[in-house]
Short mmCIF file of C-alpha atoms and ligand atoms in Angstrom, two decimals:
data_model
loop_
_atom_site.label_atom_id
_atom_site.label_comp_id
_atom_site.label_asym_id
_atom_site.label_seq_id
_atom_site.Cartn_x
_atom_site.Cartn_y
_atom_site.Cartn_z
CA UNK R 259 -0.10 0.06 0.03
CA UNK R 260 1.23 3.50 -0.82
CA UNK R 261 0.70 6.66 1.20
CA UNK R 262 -1.84 9.12 -0.10
CA UNK R 263 -3.14 12.65 0.29
CA UNK R 264 -6.06 11.83 2.59
CA UNK R 265 -7.53 9.56 5.18
CA UNK R 266 -9.62 7.12 2.92
CA UNK R 267 -8.03 4.27 1.05
CA UNK R 268 -8.05 4.20 -2.75
CA UNK R 269 -8.33 0.90 -4.55
CA UNK R 270 -5.28 1.66 -6.68
CA UNK R 271 -2.99 2.79 -3.88
CA UNK R 272 -3.98 -0.13 -1.74
CA UNK R 273 -3.05 -2.68 -4.28
CA UNK R 274 0.46 -1.76 -5.03
CA UNK R 275 3.59 -1.20 -2.83
CA UNK R 276 5.49 2.01 -2.78
CA UNK R 277 7.72 2.55 -5.90
CA UNK R 278 11.33 1.67 -5.45
CA UNK R 279 13.47 4.01 -7.41
CA UNK R 280 16.62 2.64 -9.04
CA UNK R 281 18.11 6.21 -9.06
CA UNK R 282 21.39 6.22 -6.98
CA UNK R 283 21.39 8.40 -3.81
CA UNK R 284 24.02 10.79 -5.01
CA UNK R 285 23.19 12.02 -8.44
CA UNK R 286 24.57 14.80 -10.59
CA UNK R 287 23.06 18.01 -9.60
CA UNK R 288 22.75 19.56 -13.14
CA UNK R 289 20.07 18.34 -15.51
CA UNK R 290 18.53 19.51 -18.82
CA UNK R 291 15.05 19.24 -17.23
CA UNK R 292 13.71 18.96 -13.80
CA UNK R 293 10.08 17.89 -13.53
CA UNK R 294 8.22 18.72 -10.28
CA UNK R 295 5.56 16.04 -9.38
CA UNK R 296 5.61 12.24 -9.59
CA UNK R 297 2.11 11.58 -10.85
CA UNK R 298 1.19 10.44 -14.29
CA UNK R 299 1.94 13.88 -15.83
CA UNK R 300 5.31 14.29 -14.37
CA UNK R 301 6.37 10.70 -15.15
CA UNK R 302 5.00 10.62 -18.75
CA UNK R 303 6.58 13.97 -19.43
CA UNK R 304 9.95 12.92 -18.02
CA UNK R 305 9.84 9.82 -19.96
CA UNK R 306 9.02 11.64 -23.31
CA UNK R 307 11.76 14.16 -22.67
CA UNK R 308 14.39 11.52 -21.75
CA UNK R 309 13.68 9.52 -24.95
CA UNK R 310 14.11 12.86 -26.81
CA UNK R 311 17.63 13.14 -25.59
CA UNK R 312 17.20 15.40 -22.45
CA UNK R 313 18.72 14.41 -19.17
CA UNK R 314 15.89 14.61 -16.68
CA UNK R 315 15.13 14.50 -12.91
CA UNK R 316 11.62 13.97 -11.35
CA UNK R 317 11.27 15.55 -7.88
CA UNK R 318 8.29 14.16 -5.87
CA UNK R 319 7.48 15.51 -2.40
CA UNK R 320 6.02 12.15 -1.22
CA UNK R 321 6.10 8.98 -3.27
CA UNK R 322 5.05 8.41 -6.79
CA UNK R 323 1.07 8.44 -7.23
CA UNK R 324 0.56 9.95 -3.74
CA UNK R 325 -2.00 12.39 -5.07
CA UNK R 326 -4.59 12.46 -7.78
CA UNK R 327 -3.09 9.81 -10.05
CA UNK R 328 -3.64 7.46 -7.10
CA UNK R 329 -7.22 8.78 -6.52
CA UNK R 330 -8.54 8.83 -10.15
CA UNK R 331 -11.11 6.52 -11.50
CA UNK R 332 -8.73 6.00 -14.47
CA UNK R 333 -10.99 6.59 -17.56
CA UNK R 334 -9.15 7.12 -20.73
CA UNK R 335 -11.40 9.23 -22.88
CA UNK R 336 -11.71 11.20 -26.01
CA UNK R 337 -15.29 11.97 -24.80
CA UNK R 338 -14.39 14.71 -22.59
CA UNK R 339 -15.93 16.37 -19.36
CA UNK R 340 -15.96 19.65 -21.39
CA UNK R 341 -18.27 18.66 -24.21
CA UNK R 342 -17.26 19.39 -27.83
CA UNK R 343 -20.25 21.84 -27.91
CA UNK R 344 -18.58 24.06 -25.37
CA UNK R 345 -15.10 23.68 -26.90
CA UNK R 346 -16.59 24.72 -30.26
CA UNK R 347 -18.36 27.64 -28.43
CA UNK R 348 -15.36 28.80 -26.46
CA UNK R 349 -12.76 28.28 -29.30
CA UNK R 350 -13.99 27.03 -32.68
CA UNK R 351 -14.67 23.68 -34.54
CA UNK R 352 -10.99 23.40 -35.75
CA UNK R 353 -9.88 23.54 -31.98
CA UNK R 354 -12.48 20.79 -31.09
CA UNK R 355 -10.92 18.65 -33.83
CA UNK R 356 -7.35 19.22 -32.56
CA UNK R 357 -8.46 18.14 -28.97
CA UNK R 358 -10.17 15.05 -30.19
CA UNK R 359 -7.08 14.10 -32.28
CA UNK R 360 -4.68 14.96 -29.36
CA UNK R 361 -6.62 12.85 -26.83
CA UNK R 362 -6.96 9.92 -29.27
CA UNK R 363 -3.20 10.15 -29.79
CA UNK R 364 -2.58 10.02 -26.17
CA UNK R 365 -4.56 6.79 -25.73
CA UNK R 366 -2.62 5.30 -28.61
CA UNK R 367 0.74 6.26 -26.95
CA UNK R 368 -0.40 4.77 -23.66
CA UNK R 369 -1.39 1.57 -25.46
CA UNK R 370 2.04 1.56 -27.30
CA UNK R 371 4.05 2.22 -24.06
CA UNK R 372 2.13 -0.72 -22.42
CA UNK R 373 3.08 -3.01 -25.33
CA UNK R 374 6.63 -1.76 -25.62
CA UNK R 375 7.42 -2.05 -21.87
CA UNK R 376 5.17 -5.10 -21.12
CA UNK R 377 3.32 -3.10 -18.40
CA UNK R 378 0.80 -5.23 -16.55
CA UNK R 379 -1.78 -2.70 -15.73
CA UNK R 380 -5.07 -4.41 -17.10
CA UNK R 381 -5.42 -1.90 -19.95
CA UNK R 382 -8.50 -2.63 -21.95
CA UNK R 383 -9.94 -0.68 -24.80
CA UNK R 384 -13.68 -0.37 -24.62
CA UNK R 385 -16.57 2.08 -25.56
CA UNK R 386 -17.94 4.81 -23.51
CA UNK R 387 -21.79 5.43 -23.36
CA UNK R 388 -23.35 8.78 -22.59
CA UNK R 389 -26.97 8.40 -21.72
CA UNK R 390 -29.87 10.88 -21.15
CA UNK R 391 -32.91 10.47 -18.85
CA UNK R 392 -35.31 13.11 -19.85
CA UNK R 393 -36.45 15.26 -22.65
CA UNK R 394 -34.09 18.32 -21.92
CA UNK R 395 -31.17 15.94 -21.55
CA UNK R 396 -32.12 14.19 -24.99
CA UNK R 397 -31.71 17.53 -26.77
CA UNK R 398 -28.31 18.22 -24.91
CA UNK R 399 -27.11 14.76 -25.81
CA UNK R 400 -27.89 15.17 -29.51
CA UNK R 401 -26.04 18.43 -29.57
CA UNK R 402 -23.05 16.77 -27.92
CA UNK R 403 -23.24 13.91 -30.41
CA UNK R 404 -23.21 16.28 -33.41
CA UNK R 405 -20.32 18.38 -32.14
CA UNK R 406 -18.35 15.17 -31.18
CA UNK R 407 -18.83 13.64 -34.73
CA UNK R 408 -17.84 16.95 -36.23
CA UNK R 409 -14.70 16.80 -34.09
CA UNK R 410 -13.87 13.37 -35.38
CA UNK R 411 -15.08 10.91 -32.75
CA UNK R 412 -16.37 7.46 -33.90
CA UNK R 413 -19.80 7.70 -32.41
CA UNK R 414 -23.11 5.94 -32.92
CA UNK R 415 -26.50 6.00 -31.34
CA UNK R 416 -27.25 2.80 -29.44
CA UNK R 417 -30.37 0.94 -28.12
CA UNK R 418 -28.64 -0.46 -25.04
CA UNK R 419 -26.23 0.72 -22.35
CA UNK R 420 -23.94 -1.49 -20.31
CA UNK R 421 -25.46 -0.54 -16.84
CA UNK R 422 -28.98 -1.39 -15.55
CA UNK R 423 -30.12 2.41 -15.38
CA UNK R 424 -33.30 3.62 -17.16
CA UNK R 425 -32.47 5.89 -20.01
CA UNK R 426 -34.12 7.70 -22.83
CA UNK R 427 -31.35 8.14 -25.39
CA UNK R 428 -27.79 6.88 -25.49
CA UNK R 429 -24.66 7.07 -27.79
CA UNK R 430 -21.67 4.94 -27.86
CA UNK R 431 -18.07 6.20 -28.48
CA UNK R 432 -15.50 3.68 -29.65
CA UNK R 433 -11.84 3.74 -28.94
CA UNK R 434 -11.96 4.58 -25.25
CA UNK R 435 -10.05 2.62 -22.51
CA UNK R 436 -9.43 1.93 -18.97
CA UNK R 437 -6.40 0.74 -16.85
CA UNK R 438 -4.77 0.50 -13.37
CA UNK R 439 -3.15 4.02 -13.25
CA UNK R 440 -0.53 3.25 -10.56
CA UNK R 441 0.82 0.20 -12.39
CA UNK R 442 1.00 2.03 -15.51
CA UNK R 443 2.94 4.91 -13.96
CA UNK R 444 5.29 2.55 -12.29
CA UNK R 445 5.90 0.79 -15.64
CA UNK R 446 6.66 4.25 -17.20
CA UNK R 447 8.89 5.20 -14.34
CA UNK R 448 10.91 1.93 -14.69
CA UNK R 449 11.33 2.61 -18.46
CA UNK R 450 12.32 6.19 -17.81
CA UNK R 451 14.94 5.03 -15.19
CA UNK R 452 16.31 2.40 -17.53
CA UNK R 453 17.15 4.92 -20.20
CA UNK R 454 19.01 7.12 -17.57
CA UNK R 455 16.42 9.25 -16.03
CA UNK R 456 16.36 10.09 -12.24
CA UNK R 457 13.60 10.00 -9.80
CA UNK R 458 13.89 11.45 -6.20
CA UNK R 459 10.95 10.72 -3.90
CA UNK R 460 10.41 12.29 -0.45
CA UNK R 461 12.08 15.39 -2.03
CA UNK R 462 9.89 18.63 -1.76
CA UNK R 463 10.78 21.62 -3.95
CA UNK R 464 10.98 24.66 -1.68
CA UNK R 465 12.01 27.31 -4.12
CA UNK R 466 13.46 28.12 -7.66
CA UNK R 467 16.05 30.80 -8.43
CA UNK R 468 15.63 31.93 -11.99
CA UNK R 469 19.20 32.93 -13.35
CA UNK R 470 20.78 31.84 -16.54
CA UNK R 471 20.56 28.35 -15.10
CA UNK R 472 17.56 27.40 -12.74
CA UNK R 473 18.41 26.48 -9.21
CA UNK R 474 15.82 24.23 -7.67
CA UNK R 475 15.95 24.14 -3.83
CA UNK R 476 14.40 21.04 -2.13
CA UNK R 477 14.20 19.47 1.12
CA UNK R 478 17.21 17.27 0.06
CA UNK R 479 19.66 19.86 -1.33
CA UNK R 480 19.71 21.84 -4.51
CA UNK R 481 19.81 20.94 -8.15
CA UNK R 482 20.40 22.84 -11.32
CA UNK R 483 18.63 22.70 -14.61
CA UNK R 484 18.02 24.41 -17.92
CA UNK R 485 14.31 23.95 -17.93
CA UNK R 486 11.71 23.18 -15.27
CA UNK R 487 8.20 21.58 -15.55
CA UNK R 488 5.51 21.98 -12.91
CA UNK R 489 3.47 18.76 -13.03
CA UNK R 490 1.80 19.53 -9.58
CA UNK R 491 -1.92 20.11 -10.86
CA UNK R 492 -1.34 23.86 -10.02
CA UNK R 493 2.01 25.63 -9.83
CA UNK R 494 3.32 27.13 -6.48
CA UNK R 495 3.99 30.79 -6.09
CA UNK R 496 1.56 33.36 -7.29
CA UNK R 497 0.51 33.12 -10.91
CA UNK R 498 -2.38 33.93 -13.24
CA UNK R 499 -3.28 30.30 -13.38
CA UNK R 500 -4.48 30.59 -9.69
CA UNK R 501 -7.15 33.02 -10.75
CA UNK R 502 -8.20 30.83 -13.78
CA UNK R 503 -8.18 27.28 -12.26
CA UNK R 504 -10.76 26.25 -9.71
CA UNK R 505 -10.05 23.21 -7.42
CA UNK R 506 -12.86 20.53 -7.28
CA UNK R 507 -13.30 17.43 -5.11
CA UNK R 508 -14.62 14.22 -6.68
CA UNK R 509 -15.82 11.08 -4.99
CA UNK R 510 -15.14 7.50 -5.97
CA UNK R 511 -16.24 4.06 -4.64
CA UNK R 512 -15.24 0.50 -5.63
CA UNK R 513 -17.76 -2.26 -4.89
CA UNK R 514 -17.95 -6.07 -5.07
CA UNK R 515 -21.41 -7.15 -6.40
CA UNK R 516 -23.41 -10.12 -5.14
CA UNK R 517 -24.16 -11.10 -8.73
CA UNK R 518 -22.04 -11.04 -11.86
CA UNK R 519 -23.44 -7.85 -13.39
CA UNK R 520 -20.30 -5.89 -13.74
CA UNK R 521 -20.72 -3.53 -16.66
CA UNK R 522 -18.71 -3.76 -19.83
CA UNK R 523 -17.62 -0.25 -20.94
CA UNK R 524 -17.69 3.17 -19.53
CA UNK R 525 -21.08 4.73 -18.71
CA UNK R 526 -21.90 8.36 -17.85
CA UNK R 527 -25.27 9.95 -17.06
CA UNK R 528 -25.91 13.66 -17.83
CA UNK R 529 -26.81 14.90 -14.21
CA UNK R 530 -24.75 17.86 -12.93
CA UNK R 531 -22.47 16.77 -11.41
CA UNK R 532 -22.74 13.43 -13.23
CA UNK R 533 -22.52 9.84 -12.00
CA UNK R 534 -20.16 7.47 -13.83
CA UNK R 535 -19.37 3.63 -13.79
CA UNK R 536 -17.01 1.08 -14.91
CA UNK R 537 -15.48 -2.23 -13.99
CA UNK R 538 -11.85 -3.01 -13.23
CA UNK R 539 -9.96 -6.26 -12.33
CA UNK R 540 -7.45 -5.59 -9.57
CA UNK R 541 -5.25 -8.50 -8.26
CA UNK R 542 -7.65 -10.90 -9.82
CA UNK R 543 -10.87 -9.41 -8.23
CA UNK R 544 -13.51 -7.57 -10.12
CA UNK R 545 -14.73 -4.21 -8.92
CA UNK R 546 -17.52 -1.96 -9.97
CA UNK R 547 -16.15 1.59 -9.85
CA UNK R 548 -18.51 4.56 -9.45
CA UNK R 549 -17.82 8.20 -9.05
CA UNK R 550 -19.61 11.50 -8.73
CA UNK R 551 -21.10 13.99 -6.25
CA UNK R 552 -18.21 16.47 -7.24
CA UNK R 553 -18.12 19.96 -5.52
CA UNK R 554 -15.77 22.87 -5.20
CA UNK R 555 -13.01 22.34 -2.77
CA UNK R 556 -13.89 23.63 0.70
CA UNK R 557 -17.50 24.20 -0.30
CA UNK R 558 -18.82 21.32 1.85
CA UNK R 559 -17.45 20.32 5.11
CA UNK R 560 -19.82 17.47 5.52
CA UNK R 561 -17.87 15.37 2.86
CA UNK R 562 -18.81 12.03 4.37
CA UNK R 563 -22.40 12.56 3.20
CA UNK R 564 -21.06 12.63 -0.47
CA UNK R 565 -20.07 8.98 -0.07
CA UNK R 566 -23.51 8.17 1.41
CA UNK R 567 -25.27 9.87 -1.54
CA UNK R 568 -22.87 8.11 -4.06
CA UNK R 569 -23.60 4.67 -2.54
CA UNK R 570 -27.30 5.25 -2.42
CA UNK R 571 -27.23 6.16 -6.13
CA UNK R 572 -25.30 2.97 -6.97
CA UNK R 573 -27.57 0.83 -4.81
CA UNK R 574 -30.58 1.78 -6.84
CA UNK R 575 -29.13 -0.09 -9.71
CA UNK R 576 -26.60 -2.58 -8.60
CA UNK R 577 -26.62 -5.52 -5.96
CA UNK R 578 -23.73 -4.48 -3.71
CA UNK R 579 -21.80 -6.83 -1.41
CA UNK R 580 -20.60 -5.59 1.92
CA UNK R 581 -17.22 -3.89 2.03
CA UNK R 582 -15.98 -1.34 -0.47
CA UNK R 583 -13.30 1.08 -1.14
CA UNK R 584 -14.08 4.81 -0.98
CA UNK R 585 -11.78 7.85 -1.59
CA UNK R 586 -11.96 11.27 -2.97
CA UNK R 587 -9.55 13.28 -5.09
CA UNK R 588 -8.88 16.67 -6.40
CA UNK R 589 -8.78 18.19 -9.89
CA UNK R 590 -8.65 21.61 -11.44
CA UNK R 591 -11.23 23.13 -13.82
CA UNK R 592 -9.77 25.66 -16.21
CA UNK R 593 -11.75 28.90 -17.03
CA UNK R 594 -12.45 27.90 -20.57
CA UNK R 595 -12.63 24.16 -20.45
CA UNK R 596 -9.22 23.26 -21.89
CA UNK R 597 -5.97 22.55 -20.07
CA UNK R 598 -3.07 25.05 -19.78
CA UNK R 599 0.05 23.31 -21.10
CA UNK R 600 3.23 25.26 -22.01
CA UNK R 601 5.24 28.20 -20.67
CA UNK R 602 4.08 29.28 -17.20
CA UNK R 603 2.54 32.84 -17.52
CA UNK R 604 5.13 35.44 -16.50
CA UNK R 605 8.03 33.11 -17.12
CA UNK R 606 8.44 32.90 -20.90
CA UNK R 607 11.66 31.21 -21.21
CA UNK R 608 12.35 28.04 -19.26
CA UNK R 609 9.54 27.27 -16.78
CA UNK R 610 6.66 25.23 -18.00
CA UNK R 611 3.28 24.09 -16.56
CA UNK R 612 0.65 21.44 -17.28
CA UNK R 613 -2.60 22.38 -15.39
CA UNK R 614 -6.35 22.58 -15.59
CA UNK R 615 -7.10 19.04 -16.72
CA UNK R 616 -10.61 18.87 -15.29
CA UNK R 617 -11.80 15.33 -14.82
CA UNK R 618 -9.73 14.09 -17.65
CA UNK R 619 -6.32 13.87 -16.16
CA UNK R 620 -5.45 10.63 -17.32
CA UNK R 621 -5.63 11.35 -20.97
CA UNK R 622 -4.44 14.99 -20.66
CA UNK R 623 -1.30 13.82 -18.77
CA UNK R 624 -0.12 12.15 -21.92
CA UNK R 625 -1.42 14.99 -24.05
CA UNK R 626 0.78 17.24 -21.92
CA UNK R 627 3.77 14.89 -22.15
CA UNK R 628 3.50 14.95 -25.90
CA UNK R 629 3.03 18.77 -26.13
CA UNK R 630 5.91 19.50 -23.64
CA UNK R 631 8.31 17.28 -25.48
CA UNK R 632 7.41 19.24 -28.72
CA UNK R 633 7.95 22.64 -26.92
CA UNK R 634 11.19 21.60 -25.23
CA UNK R 635 12.70 20.41 -28.44
CA UNK R 636 11.76 23.70 -30.19
CA UNK R 637 8.72 22.42 -32.24
CA UNK R 638 5.49 24.17 -31.97
CA UNK R 639 2.34 21.91 -32.84
CA UNK R 640 -1.27 22.84 -33.21
CA UNK R 641 -2.03 21.27 -29.73
CA UNK R 642 0.80 23.22 -27.93
CA UNK R 643 -0.41 26.44 -29.62
CA UNK R 644 -4.05 25.84 -28.63
CA UNK R 645 -3.28 24.97 -25.01
CA UNK R 646 -0.74 27.63 -24.45
CA UNK R 647 -1.40 29.08 -20.96
CA UNK R 648 -0.54 32.43 -22.09
CA UNK R 649 -3.96 32.39 -24.02
CA UNK R 650 -5.09 33.85 -20.69
CA UNK R 651 -5.54 37.71 -20.95
CA UNK R 652 -3.20 39.40 -18.47
CA UNK R 653 -4.90 40.95 -15.54
CA UNK R 654 -4.01 44.59 -15.07
CA UNK R 655 -1.30 45.08 -12.23
CA UNK R 656 -1.00 41.31 -11.70
CA UNK R 657 2.49 40.39 -10.90
CA UNK R 658 3.77 36.88 -11.19
CA UNK R 659 6.18 35.39 -8.58
CA UNK R 660 7.77 32.02 -8.64
CA UNK R 661 9.53 32.43 -5.33
CA UNK R 662 7.48 29.86 -3.27
CA UNK R 663 7.10 31.32 0.13
CA UNK R 664 8.70 34.72 -0.04
CA UNK R 665 5.31 36.46 0.50
CA UNK R 666 4.16 34.68 3.50
CA UNK R 667 5.41 35.65 7.06
CA UNK R 668 6.56 32.38 8.82
CA UNK R 669 6.39 33.60 12.42
CA UNK R 670 5.17 31.20 15.08
CA UNK R 671 2.24 31.97 17.28
CA UNK R 672 3.63 32.22 20.77
CA UNK R 673 0.44 32.44 22.64
CA UNK R 674 -0.63 29.42 24.86
CA UNK R 675 -4.39 28.61 24.32
CA UNK R 676 -6.15 26.77 27.24
CA UNK R 677 -7.12 23.29 26.14
CA UNK R 678 -10.20 22.85 28.30
CA UNK R 679 -11.80 26.10 27.02
CA UNK R 680 -11.14 25.09 23.41
CA UNK R 681 -12.49 21.66 24.10
CA UNK R 682 -15.71 23.10 25.48
CA UNK R 683 -16.05 25.61 22.62
CA UNK R 684 -15.25 23.32 19.77
CA UNK R 685 -17.51 20.35 21.16
CA UNK R 686 -15.71 17.91 18.75
CA UNK R 687 -16.36 14.19 18.47
CA UNK R 688 -13.22 12.02 17.84
CA UNK R 689 -12.16 12.28 14.15
CA UNK R 690 -13.87 15.55 13.72
CA UNK R 691 -12.33 18.99 12.90
CA UNK R 692 -13.60 22.59 13.05
CA UNK R 693 -12.46 26.21 12.76
CA UNK R 694 -13.47 28.06 16.07
CA UNK R 695 -12.94 31.54 17.27
CA UNK R 696 -11.40 32.17 20.68
CA UNK R 697 -11.04 35.68 22.05
CA UNK R 698 -10.73 37.01 18.52
CA UNK R 699 -8.28 34.27 17.38
CA UNK R 700 -9.34 31.79 14.80
CA UNK R 701 -8.14 28.12 15.45
CA UNK R 702 -8.46 25.06 13.37
CA UNK R 703 -9.15 22.28 15.85
CA UNK R 704 -9.17 18.47 15.28
CA UNK R 705 -9.67 15.82 17.78
CA UNK R 706 -7.96 12.55 17.02
CA UNK R 707 -9.18 8.98 17.69
CA UNK R 708 -7.50 9.01 21.13
CA UNK R 709 -9.25 12.13 22.04
CA UNK R 710 -6.20 14.47 21.70
CA UNK R 711 -6.72 17.84 20.40
CA UNK R 712 -4.57 19.29 17.59
CA UNK R 713 -4.67 22.97 16.91
CA UNK R 714 -3.36 24.97 14.00
CA UNK R 715 -3.60 28.36 12.60
CA UNK R 716 -6.37 28.13 9.76
CA UNK R 717 -4.44 30.50 7.54
CA UNK R 718 -3.39 28.94 4.26
CA UNK R 719 0.36 29.39 3.72
CA UNK R 720 -0.11 30.00 -0.04
CA UNK R 721 -1.96 33.32 -0.07
CA UNK R 722 -3.58 33.38 3.32
CA UNK R 723 -7.23 32.21 2.73
CA UNK R 724 -8.93 30.32 5.57
CA UNK R 725 -9.04 26.56 5.30
CA UNK R 726 -12.09 24.47 5.57
CA UNK R 727 -12.42 21.01 7.16
CA UNK R 728 -12.84 17.88 4.87
CA UNK R 729 -14.36 15.31 7.14
CA UNK R 730 -14.10 12.30 4.77
CA UNK R 731 -10.34 12.82 4.17
CA UNK R 732 -9.55 14.31 7.53
CA UNK R 733 -7.75 17.20 5.90
CA UNK R 734 -7.71 20.99 5.93
CA UNK R 735 -8.60 22.11 2.39
CA UNK R 736 -8.10 25.65 1.05
CA UNK R 737 -11.11 26.85 -1.08
CA UNK R 738 -9.03 29.43 -2.88
CA UNK R 739 -6.53 27.58 -4.90
CA UNK R 740 -6.81 23.94 -3.55
CA UNK R 741 -3.92 23.69 -1.20
CA UNK R 742 -4.45 20.78 1.29
CA UNK R 743 -2.95 19.97 4.64
CA UNK R 744 -3.12 17.04 7.09
CA UNK R 745 -4.44 17.37 10.68
CA UNK R 746 -0.92 18.39 11.85
CA UNK R 747 -0.88 21.16 9.24
CA UNK R 748 1.54 19.49 6.99
CA UNK R 749 1.25 20.21 3.24
CA UNK R 750 -0.44 17.46 1.24
CA UNK R 751 -0.88 19.18 -2.05
CA UNK R 752 0.31 22.36 -4.02
CA UNK R 753 0.19 25.25 -4.51
CA UNK R 754 1.37 25.57 -0.95
CA UNK R 755 4.66 24.28 -0.04
CA UNK R 756 5.07 25.29 3.51
CA UNK R 757 3.35 23.84 6.49
CA UNK R 758 0.59 25.64 8.50
CA UNK R 759 1.43 27.08 11.87
CA UNK R 760 0.77 24.83 14.86
CA UNK R 761 -0.76 26.59 17.84
CA UNK R 762 0.17 25.71 21.45
CA UNK R 763 -2.74 24.27 23.54
CA UNK R 764 -2.25 23.78 27.26
CA UNK R 765 -3.15 20.40 28.70
CA UNK R 766 -3.44 18.85 25.33
CA UNK R 767 -3.12 15.25 26.68
CA UNK R 768 -5.93 15.81 29.29
CA UNK R 769 -8.45 17.27 26.69
CA UNK R 770 -10.82 14.38 25.88
FE1 FES A 47 -3.95 29.72 -2.34
FE2 FES A 47 -4.81 28.69 -0.15
S1 FES A 47 -4.31 27.67 -1.85
S2 FES A 47 -4.64 30.70 -0.48
#
């Protein structure tokens, strides 16, 4: 089992051991490219660049697939969360065709990699089914079908769907796929190391100095490189992308069924947010995987209820056996529905980013790897042109900083707070958290399973928004740009890279 960015256990992360890197402990400190982030985007990009002749290093703050790659539901689609109707409206028909082609090529590259490196990740090509359940959804479904066909998808209306759910209309898209995302990433990581690439885990990037050469400071010393890629979902520092990417939480569950009605194919309804279903074999066992009940990060503190609602929806249609996996995960929605891949705004020369993948991170990770390989080898393609992050209009007076924490005061709070009073005020059950106000001071309180209180300053170290409690994952989540922290205030996910301040509480051990 590998560590993850939350309290729940994901099917993927539970079924594999932590990645063992073959990179020697002492490596050269000068690289052509450093890639920050060891999820599917970082590893796929590093592999593509190393193959193109660049000497690459991946720096991962935890272990490979600690974050969203280990928390996805792993659909590989050209039928995207942002429908082709929206892409056509926000951009044009030609752009929709470019995206359809780019995502199809990404699935083909994943398939090719699996074949070339003999990666055992239960990859399976299959169809995706989008189904409507009332008249107004029928109309929307037809519009999406028209735009998808125009963009180049192989699509046909169908009379059946692979899930036992009532529907009015449905279309089937061919050439989609599914796999075990962590096993795939491990296979690519091994291939990358075999051709000379380096991976450092438990190595958090704490700053970057931009001179002629970039100097990357980390928790394990500094490294130099010519180019840097942030594959951290959202870059650290302060950037235009923080204003244009909204963090969302998505919920997933994996069930064993009491019968054998595991669906073939990928199925999506048209609710907002939508529910989706698929089957996966993991370690010889079949699972029905369902997802949905998404919401903006920090918008709902009663996140446990999301699992209850998701399970209730699944129970309406399937015979679920006892015991299941459940986990949630984070993704970023871009302002116009397409990812930002290319030069980090404000850093036109040697710093790159891949962000804003929405719910299609599995396929966009490989679109990013291909696009970044082109850009870093001086080739501009229609995809890299379309997804250029600098398509954003600059905001007047907005300055872009890459210096990770320079803008945040790191002083410790010296005040000692009375445990008993806080205990009374917060009235927490074990396993619960809450932000309370005591004598004008806000305190993020958590009571652990032993009854001990943990208190931290609820100010996010990225840009000082107040964090919100996430009950299901037992984390403090920032609603502004999606940074997340554990109950001790340690950073779980970007854009923050500095832990929150602990607050001193008197009689902590006796507060029950
Ligand atoms: Fe930006 Fe918290 S993530 S203020």
